[in-house]
Tab-separated table of C-alpha atoms and ligand atoms in Angstrom:
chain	number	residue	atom	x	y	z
A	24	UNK	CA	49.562	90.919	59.002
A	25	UNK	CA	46.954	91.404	61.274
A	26	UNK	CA	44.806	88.750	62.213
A	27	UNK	CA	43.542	87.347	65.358
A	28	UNK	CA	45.474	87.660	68.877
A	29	UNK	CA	46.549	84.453	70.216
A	30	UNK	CA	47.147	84.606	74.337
A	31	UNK	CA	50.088	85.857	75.237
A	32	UNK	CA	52.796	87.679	77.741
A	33	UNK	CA	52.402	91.122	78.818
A	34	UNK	CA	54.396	93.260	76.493
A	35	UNK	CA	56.205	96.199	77.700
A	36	UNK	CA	54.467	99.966	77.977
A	37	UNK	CA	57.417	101.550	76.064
A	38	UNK	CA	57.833	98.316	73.557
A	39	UNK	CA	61.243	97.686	74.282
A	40	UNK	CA	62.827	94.220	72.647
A	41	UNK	CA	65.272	92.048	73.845
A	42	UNK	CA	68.499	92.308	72.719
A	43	UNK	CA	68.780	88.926	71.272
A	44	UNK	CA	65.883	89.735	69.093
A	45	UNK	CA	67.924	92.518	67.546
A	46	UNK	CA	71.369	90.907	67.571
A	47	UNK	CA	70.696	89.803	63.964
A	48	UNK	CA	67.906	92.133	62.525
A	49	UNK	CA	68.005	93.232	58.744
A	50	UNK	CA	69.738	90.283	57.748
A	51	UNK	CA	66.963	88.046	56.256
A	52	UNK	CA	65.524	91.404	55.189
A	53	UNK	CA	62.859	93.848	56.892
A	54	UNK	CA	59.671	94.967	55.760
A	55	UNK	CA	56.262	96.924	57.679
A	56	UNK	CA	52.884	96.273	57.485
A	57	UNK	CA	50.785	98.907	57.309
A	58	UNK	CA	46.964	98.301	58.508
A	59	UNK	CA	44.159	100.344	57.621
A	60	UNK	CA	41.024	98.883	59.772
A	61	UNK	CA	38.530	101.035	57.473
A	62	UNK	CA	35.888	99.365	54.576
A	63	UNK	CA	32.934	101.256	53.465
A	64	UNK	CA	30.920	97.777	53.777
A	65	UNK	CA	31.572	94.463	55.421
A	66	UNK	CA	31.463	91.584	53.189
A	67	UNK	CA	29.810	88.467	54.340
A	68	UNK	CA	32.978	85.816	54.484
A	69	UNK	CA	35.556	88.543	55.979
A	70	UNK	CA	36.798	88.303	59.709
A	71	UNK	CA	39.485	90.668	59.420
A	72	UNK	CA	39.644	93.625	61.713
A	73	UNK	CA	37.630	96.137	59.913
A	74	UNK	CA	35.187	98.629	60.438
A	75	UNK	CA	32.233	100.802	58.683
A	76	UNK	CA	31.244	103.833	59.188
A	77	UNK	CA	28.537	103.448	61.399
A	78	UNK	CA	30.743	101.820	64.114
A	79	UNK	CA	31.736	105.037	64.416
A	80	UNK	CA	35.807	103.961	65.400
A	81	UNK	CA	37.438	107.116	65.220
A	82	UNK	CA	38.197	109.187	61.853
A	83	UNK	CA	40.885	108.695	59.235
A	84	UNK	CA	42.580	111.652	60.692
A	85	UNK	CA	43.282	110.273	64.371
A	86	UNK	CA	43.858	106.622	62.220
A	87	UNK	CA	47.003	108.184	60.367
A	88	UNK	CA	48.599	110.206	63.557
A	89	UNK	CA	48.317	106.921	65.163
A	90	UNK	CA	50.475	104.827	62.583
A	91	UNK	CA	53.159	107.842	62.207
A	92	UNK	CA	53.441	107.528	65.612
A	93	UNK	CA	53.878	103.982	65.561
A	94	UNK	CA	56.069	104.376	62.655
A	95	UNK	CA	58.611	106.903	64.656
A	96	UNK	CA	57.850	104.163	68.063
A	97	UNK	CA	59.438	101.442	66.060
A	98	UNK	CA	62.465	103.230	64.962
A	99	UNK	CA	63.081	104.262	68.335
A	100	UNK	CA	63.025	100.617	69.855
A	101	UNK	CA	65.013	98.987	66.740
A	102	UNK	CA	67.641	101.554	66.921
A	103	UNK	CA	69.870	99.787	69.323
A	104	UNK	CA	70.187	96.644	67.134
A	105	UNK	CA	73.951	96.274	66.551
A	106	UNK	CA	73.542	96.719	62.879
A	107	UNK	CA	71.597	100.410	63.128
A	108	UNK	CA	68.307	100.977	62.292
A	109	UNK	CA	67.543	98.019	58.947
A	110	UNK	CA	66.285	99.968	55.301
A	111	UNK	CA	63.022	98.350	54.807
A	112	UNK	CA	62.918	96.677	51.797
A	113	UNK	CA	59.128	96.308	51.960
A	114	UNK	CA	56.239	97.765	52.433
A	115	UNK	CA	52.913	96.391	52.441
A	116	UNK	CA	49.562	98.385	53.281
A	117	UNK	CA	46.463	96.005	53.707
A	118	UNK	CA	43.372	96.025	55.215
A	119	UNK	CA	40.278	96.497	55.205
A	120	UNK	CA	40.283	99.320	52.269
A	121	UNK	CA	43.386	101.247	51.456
A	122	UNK	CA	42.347	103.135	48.790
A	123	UNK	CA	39.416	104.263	50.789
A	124	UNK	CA	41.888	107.237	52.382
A	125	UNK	CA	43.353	109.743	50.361
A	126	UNK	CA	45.895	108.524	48.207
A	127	UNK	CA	48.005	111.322	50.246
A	128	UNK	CA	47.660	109.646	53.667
A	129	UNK	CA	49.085	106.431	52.298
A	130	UNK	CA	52.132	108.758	50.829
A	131	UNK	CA	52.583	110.175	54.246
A	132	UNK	CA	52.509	107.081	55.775
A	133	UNK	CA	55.289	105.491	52.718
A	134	UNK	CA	57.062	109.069	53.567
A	135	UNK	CA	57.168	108.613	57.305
A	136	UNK	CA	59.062	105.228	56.983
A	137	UNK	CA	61.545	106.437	54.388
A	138	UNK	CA	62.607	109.152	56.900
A	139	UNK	CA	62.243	107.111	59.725
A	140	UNK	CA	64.373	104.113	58.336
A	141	UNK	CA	65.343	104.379	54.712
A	142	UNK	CA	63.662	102.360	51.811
A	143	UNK	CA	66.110	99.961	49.853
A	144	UNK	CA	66.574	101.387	46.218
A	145	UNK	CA	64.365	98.705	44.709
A	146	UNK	CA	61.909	98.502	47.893
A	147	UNK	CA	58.740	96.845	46.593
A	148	UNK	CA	55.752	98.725	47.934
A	149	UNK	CA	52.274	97.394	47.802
A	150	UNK	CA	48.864	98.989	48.534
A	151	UNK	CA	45.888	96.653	48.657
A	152	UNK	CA	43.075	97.957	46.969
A	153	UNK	CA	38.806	97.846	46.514
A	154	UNK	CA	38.174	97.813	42.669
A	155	UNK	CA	35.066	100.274	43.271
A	156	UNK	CA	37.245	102.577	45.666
A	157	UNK	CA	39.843	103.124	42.924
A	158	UNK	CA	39.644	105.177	39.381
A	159	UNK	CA	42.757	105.401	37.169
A	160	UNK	CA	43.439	108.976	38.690
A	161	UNK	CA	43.804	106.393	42.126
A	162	UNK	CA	46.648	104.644	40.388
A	163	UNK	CA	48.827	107.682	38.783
A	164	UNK	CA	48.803	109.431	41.909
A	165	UNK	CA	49.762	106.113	43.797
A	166	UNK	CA	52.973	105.569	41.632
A	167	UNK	CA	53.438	109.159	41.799
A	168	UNK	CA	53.959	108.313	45.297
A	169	UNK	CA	56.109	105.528	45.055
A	170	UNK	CA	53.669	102.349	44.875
A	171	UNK	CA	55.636	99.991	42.967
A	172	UNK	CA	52.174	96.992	43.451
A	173	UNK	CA	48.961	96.705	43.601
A	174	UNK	CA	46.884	93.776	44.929
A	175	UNK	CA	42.972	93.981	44.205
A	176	UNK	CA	40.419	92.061	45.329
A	177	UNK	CA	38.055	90.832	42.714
A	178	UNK	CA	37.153	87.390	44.010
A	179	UNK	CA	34.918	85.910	41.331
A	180	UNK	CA	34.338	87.144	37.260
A	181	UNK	CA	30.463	86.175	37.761
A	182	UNK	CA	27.524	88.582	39.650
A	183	UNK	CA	25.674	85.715	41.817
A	184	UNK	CA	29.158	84.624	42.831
A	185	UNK	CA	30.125	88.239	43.838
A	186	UNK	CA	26.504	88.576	45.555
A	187	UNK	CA	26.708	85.928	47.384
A	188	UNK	CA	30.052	86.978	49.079
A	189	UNK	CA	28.437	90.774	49.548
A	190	UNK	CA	31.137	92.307	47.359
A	191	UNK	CA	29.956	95.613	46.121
A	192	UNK	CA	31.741	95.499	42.369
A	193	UNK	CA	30.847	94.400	39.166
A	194	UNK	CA	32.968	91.886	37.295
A	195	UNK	CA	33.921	93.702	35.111
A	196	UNK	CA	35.312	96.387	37.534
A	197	UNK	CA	38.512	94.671	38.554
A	198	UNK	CA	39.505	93.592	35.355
A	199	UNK	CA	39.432	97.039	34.321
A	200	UNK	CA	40.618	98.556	36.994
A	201	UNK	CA	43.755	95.683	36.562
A	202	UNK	CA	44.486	97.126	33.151
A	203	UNK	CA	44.197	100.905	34.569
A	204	UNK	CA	46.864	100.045	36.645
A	205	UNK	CA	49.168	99.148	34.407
A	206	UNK	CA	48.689	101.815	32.261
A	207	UNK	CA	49.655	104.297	35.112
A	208	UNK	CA	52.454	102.266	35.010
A	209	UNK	CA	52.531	99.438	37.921
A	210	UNK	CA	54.545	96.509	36.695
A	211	UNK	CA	53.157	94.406	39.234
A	212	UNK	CA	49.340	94.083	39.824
A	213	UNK	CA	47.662	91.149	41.301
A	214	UNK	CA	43.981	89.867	41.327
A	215	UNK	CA	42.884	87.747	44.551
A	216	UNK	CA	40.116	85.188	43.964
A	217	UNK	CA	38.363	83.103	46.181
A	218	UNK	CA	36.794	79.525	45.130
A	219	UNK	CA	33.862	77.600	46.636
A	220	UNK	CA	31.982	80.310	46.873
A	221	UNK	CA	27.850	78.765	47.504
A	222	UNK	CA	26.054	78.410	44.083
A	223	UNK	CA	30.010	78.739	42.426
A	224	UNK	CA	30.013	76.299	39.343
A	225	UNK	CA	33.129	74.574	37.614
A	226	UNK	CA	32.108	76.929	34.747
A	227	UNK	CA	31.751	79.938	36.925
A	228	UNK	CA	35.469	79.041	38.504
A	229	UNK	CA	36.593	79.006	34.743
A	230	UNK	CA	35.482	81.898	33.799
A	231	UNK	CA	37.256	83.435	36.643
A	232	UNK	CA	40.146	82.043	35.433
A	233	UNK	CA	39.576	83.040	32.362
A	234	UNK	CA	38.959	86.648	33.124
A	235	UNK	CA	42.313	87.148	35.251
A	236	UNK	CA	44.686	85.611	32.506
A	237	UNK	CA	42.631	87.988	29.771
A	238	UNK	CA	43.301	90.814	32.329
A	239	UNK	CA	47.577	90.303	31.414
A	240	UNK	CA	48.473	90.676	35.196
A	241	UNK	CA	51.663	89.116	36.652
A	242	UNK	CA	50.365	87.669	39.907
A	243	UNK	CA	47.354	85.798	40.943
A	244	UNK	CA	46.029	84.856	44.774
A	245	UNK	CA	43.150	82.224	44.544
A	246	UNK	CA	42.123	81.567	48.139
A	247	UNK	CA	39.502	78.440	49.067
A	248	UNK	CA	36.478	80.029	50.939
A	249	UNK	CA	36.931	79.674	54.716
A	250	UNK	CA	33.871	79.842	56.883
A	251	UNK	CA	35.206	82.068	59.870
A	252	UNK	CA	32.877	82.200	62.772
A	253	UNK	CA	31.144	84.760	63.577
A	254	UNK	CA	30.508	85.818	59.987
A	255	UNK	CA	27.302	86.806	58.118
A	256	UNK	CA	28.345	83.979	55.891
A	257	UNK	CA	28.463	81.315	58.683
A	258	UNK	CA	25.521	82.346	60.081
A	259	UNK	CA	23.542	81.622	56.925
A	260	UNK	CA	25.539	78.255	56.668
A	261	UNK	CA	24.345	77.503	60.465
A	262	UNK	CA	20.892	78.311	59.259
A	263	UNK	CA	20.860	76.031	56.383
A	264	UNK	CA	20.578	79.166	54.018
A	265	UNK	CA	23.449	78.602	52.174
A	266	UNK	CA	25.320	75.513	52.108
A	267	UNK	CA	28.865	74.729	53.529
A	268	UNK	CA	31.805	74.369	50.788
A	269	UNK	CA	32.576	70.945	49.666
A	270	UNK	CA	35.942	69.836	50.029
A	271	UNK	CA	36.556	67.599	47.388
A	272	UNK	CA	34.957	70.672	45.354
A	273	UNK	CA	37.526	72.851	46.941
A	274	UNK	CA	40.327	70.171	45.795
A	275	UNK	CA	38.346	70.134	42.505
A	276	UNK	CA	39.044	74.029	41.743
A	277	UNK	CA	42.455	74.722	43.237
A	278	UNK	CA	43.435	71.743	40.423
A	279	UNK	CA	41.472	74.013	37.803
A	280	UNK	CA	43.084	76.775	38.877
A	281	UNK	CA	46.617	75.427	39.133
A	282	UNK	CA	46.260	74.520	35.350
A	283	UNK	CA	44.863	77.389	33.954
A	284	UNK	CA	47.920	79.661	35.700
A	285	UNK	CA	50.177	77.579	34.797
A	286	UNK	CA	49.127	77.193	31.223
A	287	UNK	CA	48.839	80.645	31.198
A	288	UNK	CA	53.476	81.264	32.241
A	289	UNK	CA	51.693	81.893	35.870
A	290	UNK	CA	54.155	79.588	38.358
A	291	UNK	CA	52.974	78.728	41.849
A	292	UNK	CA	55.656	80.023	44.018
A	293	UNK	CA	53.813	79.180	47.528
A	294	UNK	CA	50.466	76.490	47.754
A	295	UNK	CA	47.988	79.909	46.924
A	296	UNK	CA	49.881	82.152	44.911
A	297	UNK	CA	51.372	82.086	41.201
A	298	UNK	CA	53.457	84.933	39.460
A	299	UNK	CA	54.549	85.658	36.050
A	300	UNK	CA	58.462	85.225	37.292
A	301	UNK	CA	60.616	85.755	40.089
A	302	UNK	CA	60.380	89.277	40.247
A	303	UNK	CA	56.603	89.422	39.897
A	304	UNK	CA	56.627	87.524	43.670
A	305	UNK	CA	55.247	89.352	46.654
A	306	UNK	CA	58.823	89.782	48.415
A	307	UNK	CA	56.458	91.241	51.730
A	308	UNK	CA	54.820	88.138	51.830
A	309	UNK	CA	58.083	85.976	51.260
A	310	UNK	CA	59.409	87.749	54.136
A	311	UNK	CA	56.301	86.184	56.176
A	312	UNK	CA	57.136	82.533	54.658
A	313	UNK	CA	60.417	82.323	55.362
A	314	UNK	CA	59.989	83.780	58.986
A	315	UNK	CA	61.721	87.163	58.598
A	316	UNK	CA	61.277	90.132	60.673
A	317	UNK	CA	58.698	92.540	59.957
A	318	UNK	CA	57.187	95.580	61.943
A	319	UNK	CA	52.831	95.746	61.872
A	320	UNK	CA	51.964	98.859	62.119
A	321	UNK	CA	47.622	99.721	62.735
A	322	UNK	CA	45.101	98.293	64.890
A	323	UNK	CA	45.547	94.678	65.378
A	324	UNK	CA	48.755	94.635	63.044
A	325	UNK	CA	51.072	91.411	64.241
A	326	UNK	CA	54.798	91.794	64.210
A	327	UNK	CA	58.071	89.396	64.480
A	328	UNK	CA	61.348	90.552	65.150
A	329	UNK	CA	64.075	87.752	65.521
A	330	UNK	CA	61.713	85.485	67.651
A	331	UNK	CA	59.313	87.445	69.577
A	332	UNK	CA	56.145	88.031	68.229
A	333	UNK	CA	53.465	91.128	69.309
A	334	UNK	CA	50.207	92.266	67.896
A	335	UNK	CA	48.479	94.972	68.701
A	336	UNK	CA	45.195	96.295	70.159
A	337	UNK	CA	42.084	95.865	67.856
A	338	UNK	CA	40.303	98.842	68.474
A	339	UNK	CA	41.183	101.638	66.381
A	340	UNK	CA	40.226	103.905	69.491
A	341	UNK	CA	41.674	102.153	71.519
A	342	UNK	CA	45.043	101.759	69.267
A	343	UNK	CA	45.125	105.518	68.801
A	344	UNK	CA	44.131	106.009	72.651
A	345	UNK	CA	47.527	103.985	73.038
A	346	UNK	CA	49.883	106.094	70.843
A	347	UNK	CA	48.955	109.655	72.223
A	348	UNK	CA	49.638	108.723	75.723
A	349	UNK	CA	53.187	107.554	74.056
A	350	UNK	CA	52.708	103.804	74.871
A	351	UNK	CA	52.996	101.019	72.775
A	352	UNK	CA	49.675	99.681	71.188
A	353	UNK	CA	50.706	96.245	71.472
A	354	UNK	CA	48.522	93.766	73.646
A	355	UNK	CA	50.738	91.127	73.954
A	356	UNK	CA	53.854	88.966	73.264
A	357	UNK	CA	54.999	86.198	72.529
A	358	UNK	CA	58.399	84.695	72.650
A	359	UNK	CA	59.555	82.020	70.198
A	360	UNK	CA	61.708	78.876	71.956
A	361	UNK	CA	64.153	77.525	69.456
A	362	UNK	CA	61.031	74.563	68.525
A	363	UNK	CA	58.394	76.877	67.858
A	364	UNK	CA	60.464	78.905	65.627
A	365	UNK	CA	61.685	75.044	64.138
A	366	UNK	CA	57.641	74.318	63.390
A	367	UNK	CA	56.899	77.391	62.434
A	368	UNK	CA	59.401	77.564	59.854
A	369	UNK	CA	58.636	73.843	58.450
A	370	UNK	CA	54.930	74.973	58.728
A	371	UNK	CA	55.436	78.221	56.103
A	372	UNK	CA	58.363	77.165	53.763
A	373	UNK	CA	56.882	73.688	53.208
A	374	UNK	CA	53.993	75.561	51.371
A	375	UNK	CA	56.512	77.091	48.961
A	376	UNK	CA	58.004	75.981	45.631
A	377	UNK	CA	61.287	75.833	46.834
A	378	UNK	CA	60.477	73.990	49.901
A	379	UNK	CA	62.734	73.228	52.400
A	380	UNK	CA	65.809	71.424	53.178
A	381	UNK	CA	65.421	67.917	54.857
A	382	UNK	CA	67.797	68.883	57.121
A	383	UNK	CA	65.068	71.135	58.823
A	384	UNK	CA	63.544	67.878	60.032
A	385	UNK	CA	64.339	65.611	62.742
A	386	UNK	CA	64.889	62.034	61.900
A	387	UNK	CA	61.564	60.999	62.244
A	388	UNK	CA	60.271	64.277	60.157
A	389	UNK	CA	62.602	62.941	57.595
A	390	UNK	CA	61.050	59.324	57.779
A	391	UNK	CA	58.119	61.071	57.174
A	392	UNK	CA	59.076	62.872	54.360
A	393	UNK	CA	60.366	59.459	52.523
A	394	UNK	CA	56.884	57.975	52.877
A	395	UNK	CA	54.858	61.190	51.442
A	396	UNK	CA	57.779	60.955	48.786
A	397	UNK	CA	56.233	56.976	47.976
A	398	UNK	CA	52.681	58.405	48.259
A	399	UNK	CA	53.045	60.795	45.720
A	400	UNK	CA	52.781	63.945	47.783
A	401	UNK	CA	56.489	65.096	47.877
A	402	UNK	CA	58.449	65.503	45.266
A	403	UNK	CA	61.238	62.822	44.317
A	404	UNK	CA	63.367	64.584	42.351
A	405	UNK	CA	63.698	67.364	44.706
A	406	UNK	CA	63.993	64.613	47.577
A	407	UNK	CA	66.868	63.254	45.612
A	408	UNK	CA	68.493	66.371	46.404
A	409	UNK	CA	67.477	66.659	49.924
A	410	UNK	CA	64.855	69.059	49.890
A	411	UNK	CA	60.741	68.654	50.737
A	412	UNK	CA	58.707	70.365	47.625
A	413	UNK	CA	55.090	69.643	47.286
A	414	UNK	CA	53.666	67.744	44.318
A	415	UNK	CA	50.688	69.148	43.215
A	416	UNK	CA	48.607	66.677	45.290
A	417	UNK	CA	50.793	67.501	48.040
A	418	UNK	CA	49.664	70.713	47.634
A	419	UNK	CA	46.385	69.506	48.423
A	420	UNK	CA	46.787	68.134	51.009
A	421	UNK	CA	49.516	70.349	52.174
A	422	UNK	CA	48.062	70.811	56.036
A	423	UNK	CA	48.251	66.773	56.319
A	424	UNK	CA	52.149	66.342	55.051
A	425	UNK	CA	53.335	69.216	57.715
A	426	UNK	CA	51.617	67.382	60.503
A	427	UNK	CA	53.061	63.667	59.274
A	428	UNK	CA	56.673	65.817	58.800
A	429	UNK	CA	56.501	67.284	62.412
A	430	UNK	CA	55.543	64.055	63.904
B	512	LIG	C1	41.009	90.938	53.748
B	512	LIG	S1	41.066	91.404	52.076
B	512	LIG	C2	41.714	92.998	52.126
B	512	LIG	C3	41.757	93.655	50.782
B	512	LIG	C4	40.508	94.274	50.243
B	512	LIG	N1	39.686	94.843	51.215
B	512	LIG	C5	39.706	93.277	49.453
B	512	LIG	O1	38.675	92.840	49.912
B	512	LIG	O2	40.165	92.956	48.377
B	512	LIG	C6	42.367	90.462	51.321
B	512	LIG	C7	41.922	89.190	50.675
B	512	LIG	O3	41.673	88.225	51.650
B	512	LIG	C8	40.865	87.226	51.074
B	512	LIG	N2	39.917	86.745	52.092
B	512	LIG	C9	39.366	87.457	53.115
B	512	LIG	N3	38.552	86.662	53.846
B	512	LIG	C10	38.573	85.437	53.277
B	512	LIG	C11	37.909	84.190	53.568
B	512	LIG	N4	37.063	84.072	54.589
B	512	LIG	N5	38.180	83.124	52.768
B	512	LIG	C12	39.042	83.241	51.739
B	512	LIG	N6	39.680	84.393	51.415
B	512	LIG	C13	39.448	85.479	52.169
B	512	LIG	C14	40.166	87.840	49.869
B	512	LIG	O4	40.576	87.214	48.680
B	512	LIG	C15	40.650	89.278	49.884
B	512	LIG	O5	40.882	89.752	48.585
B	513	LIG	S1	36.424	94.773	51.528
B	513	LIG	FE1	38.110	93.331	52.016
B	513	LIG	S2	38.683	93.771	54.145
B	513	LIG	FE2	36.725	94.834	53.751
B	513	LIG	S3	35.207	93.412	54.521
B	513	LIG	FE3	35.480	92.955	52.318
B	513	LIG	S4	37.113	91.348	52.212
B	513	LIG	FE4	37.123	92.250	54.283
């Protein structure tokens, strides 16, 4: 994960945890992030913490001795958890653009945790990926390395869609490079798409739809378009260049989108995501939902290990400036009281399929949770048997039932 820093508490030079963070790591599972803060272009919508080449950050080179580092830093301060040093189960490297390094820096990195900490013997390990930075040599090379998923980002199956978002392939490009994938042999590709795109029509939506069910892929993100400040894209909102997604348009398509899937044997499993079956799920990201602990490893890459929460410095420069002078990169820290942790977990797991347990709420929560079972946004069957799982409406309006259910 890395997204943007929240304030927090000085974190220490040499990273060092609390021991009560460690007393029960590796048993809900243990995965790393892996950032790479590098895209050859920036597209319009995208806030993430990614750089071109002309900001001139620091090269690839410095980049990867930076994360091994971080990769041997983290063993180092884990090791004195009770249970040893955890085997990751997964690994997830995002950005920014992947595939815009060699395919044998990402290997190295993959490498560097397997030595440092052991991979599980079905460890799923995903590399995000640009469909105009990847050919099918990309992919064979990749599994050759041990990628077990990819996730591409094609966004939208028409041109002035793509355009308008700045994305530099054609639509036809992701789809193929979905099906070049699986011929190198990944079992599990995904295809992220956004909806509400400006000029985006019901028909253009559908034919997005269309195009990622033709592509035979077992997973599918479709995100809503959100309007981060400081964007190219908000600017030309502000300006009255472009105008602002509607929301009952937004409602409109994530309906469209849940029926298509599902028509197509493609389940929602959490509020944006739907898979082919259980083991077509993003475990990484499950491990996120469900509040597990996970080590971000990059420029700005968060992390959580049993309550206490750190991200790191932005600046790739500034990141690797950090790891040669063998200090931690992180910024800051947080650490989780007992009713954070409670709304943060209610927060995440009421977005998934399975929901949660009503016994995660407090008595009013679970007042709550009766009355969005009469309004039709919770589930009754499921309610019947004590859990909170969003109807599709709920889904919806998903934000609205986890502030009534933390009330
Ligand atoms: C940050 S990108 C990284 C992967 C890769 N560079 C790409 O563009 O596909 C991961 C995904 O986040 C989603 N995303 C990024 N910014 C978004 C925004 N403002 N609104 C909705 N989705 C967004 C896109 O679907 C994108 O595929
Ligand atoms: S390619 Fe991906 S990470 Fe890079 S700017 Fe575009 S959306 Fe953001």
């Amino acid at each position: 994960m890395a997204g943007p820093p929240p304030d927090g508490q000085p974190a220490p030079d040499d990273g060092h945890l609390p021991e009560s963070a460690l007393v029960r790591l590796g048993e809900r599972g243990f995965g790393i992030y892996v950032h790479v803060p590098f895209c050859a272009a920036r597209c319009g919508y995208c806030d993430f913490n990614t750089y071109t080449p002309s900001e001139n950050v620091g090269s690839a080179e410095t980049w990867l001795a930076a994360a091994l580092a971080e990769i041997d830093l983290a063993g180092t301060v884990l090791a004195p958890a009770p249970g040893g040093l955890p085997r990751v189960d997964t690994i997830f490297v995002g950005g920014g653009t992947p595939t815009l390094l060699p395919t044998d820096y990402l290997a190295r990195v993959v490498e560097r945790i397997g030595d440092v900490f052991g991979l599980t013997s079905d460890a799923e390990v995903t590399t995000e990926a640009n469909p105009e930075s990847v050919d099918a040599a990309t992919f064979a090379r990749l599994r050759g390395k041990g990628f077990t998923r990819v996730s591409l980002g094609m966004q939208s199956a028409r041109s002035h869609v793509l355009a308008v978002l700045d994305r530099r392939h054609t639509p036809g490009r992701a789809v193929q490079a979905a099906q070049e994938a699986r011929a190198a042999g990944f079992a599990h590709v995904n295809l992220d798409l956004i909806y509400g795109a400006p000029g985006e029509s019901d028909d253009d939506w559908a034919a997005s739809l269309a195009a990622v069910v033709a592509a035979g892929v077992d997973h599918v993100s479709a995100y809503s378009l959100i309007v981060e400040d400081g964007t190219r894209l908000a600017r030309q909102i502000g300006r009255g260049v472009l105008p602002m997604p509607d929301d009952d348009v937004l409602a409109d398509r994530y309906l469209m989108a849940d029926e298509a899937l599902t028509r197509a044997g493609l389940h929602w499993y959490e509020v944006s995501n739907w898979a082919a079956d259980e083991a077509a799920r993003c475990r990484h990201n499950e491990l996120y939902w469900r509040s597990g602990d996970w080590w971000g490893v990059g420029p700005g890459a968060h992390s959580h290990v049993g309550g206490v929460r750190w991200w790191n410095v932005r600046h790739p420069a500034r990141y690797a400036d950090r790891l040669a002078a063998k200090t931690s990169p992180a910024q800051a820290r947080e650490v989780l009281g007992a009713d954070d942790r409670r709304v943060e977990d209610v927060l995440l797991r009421l977005r998934l399929a399975e929901g949660l347990p009503l016994s995660a709420l407090d008595a009013a929560g679970r007042a709550a949770a009766t009355q969005a079972t009469t309004d039709g946004l919770l589930d009754p069957a499921a309610h019947g048997t004590g859990r909170a799982v969003l109807t599709r409406r709920g889904r919806l309006l998903a934000d609205a039932v986890v502030r009534a259910l933390l009330t």
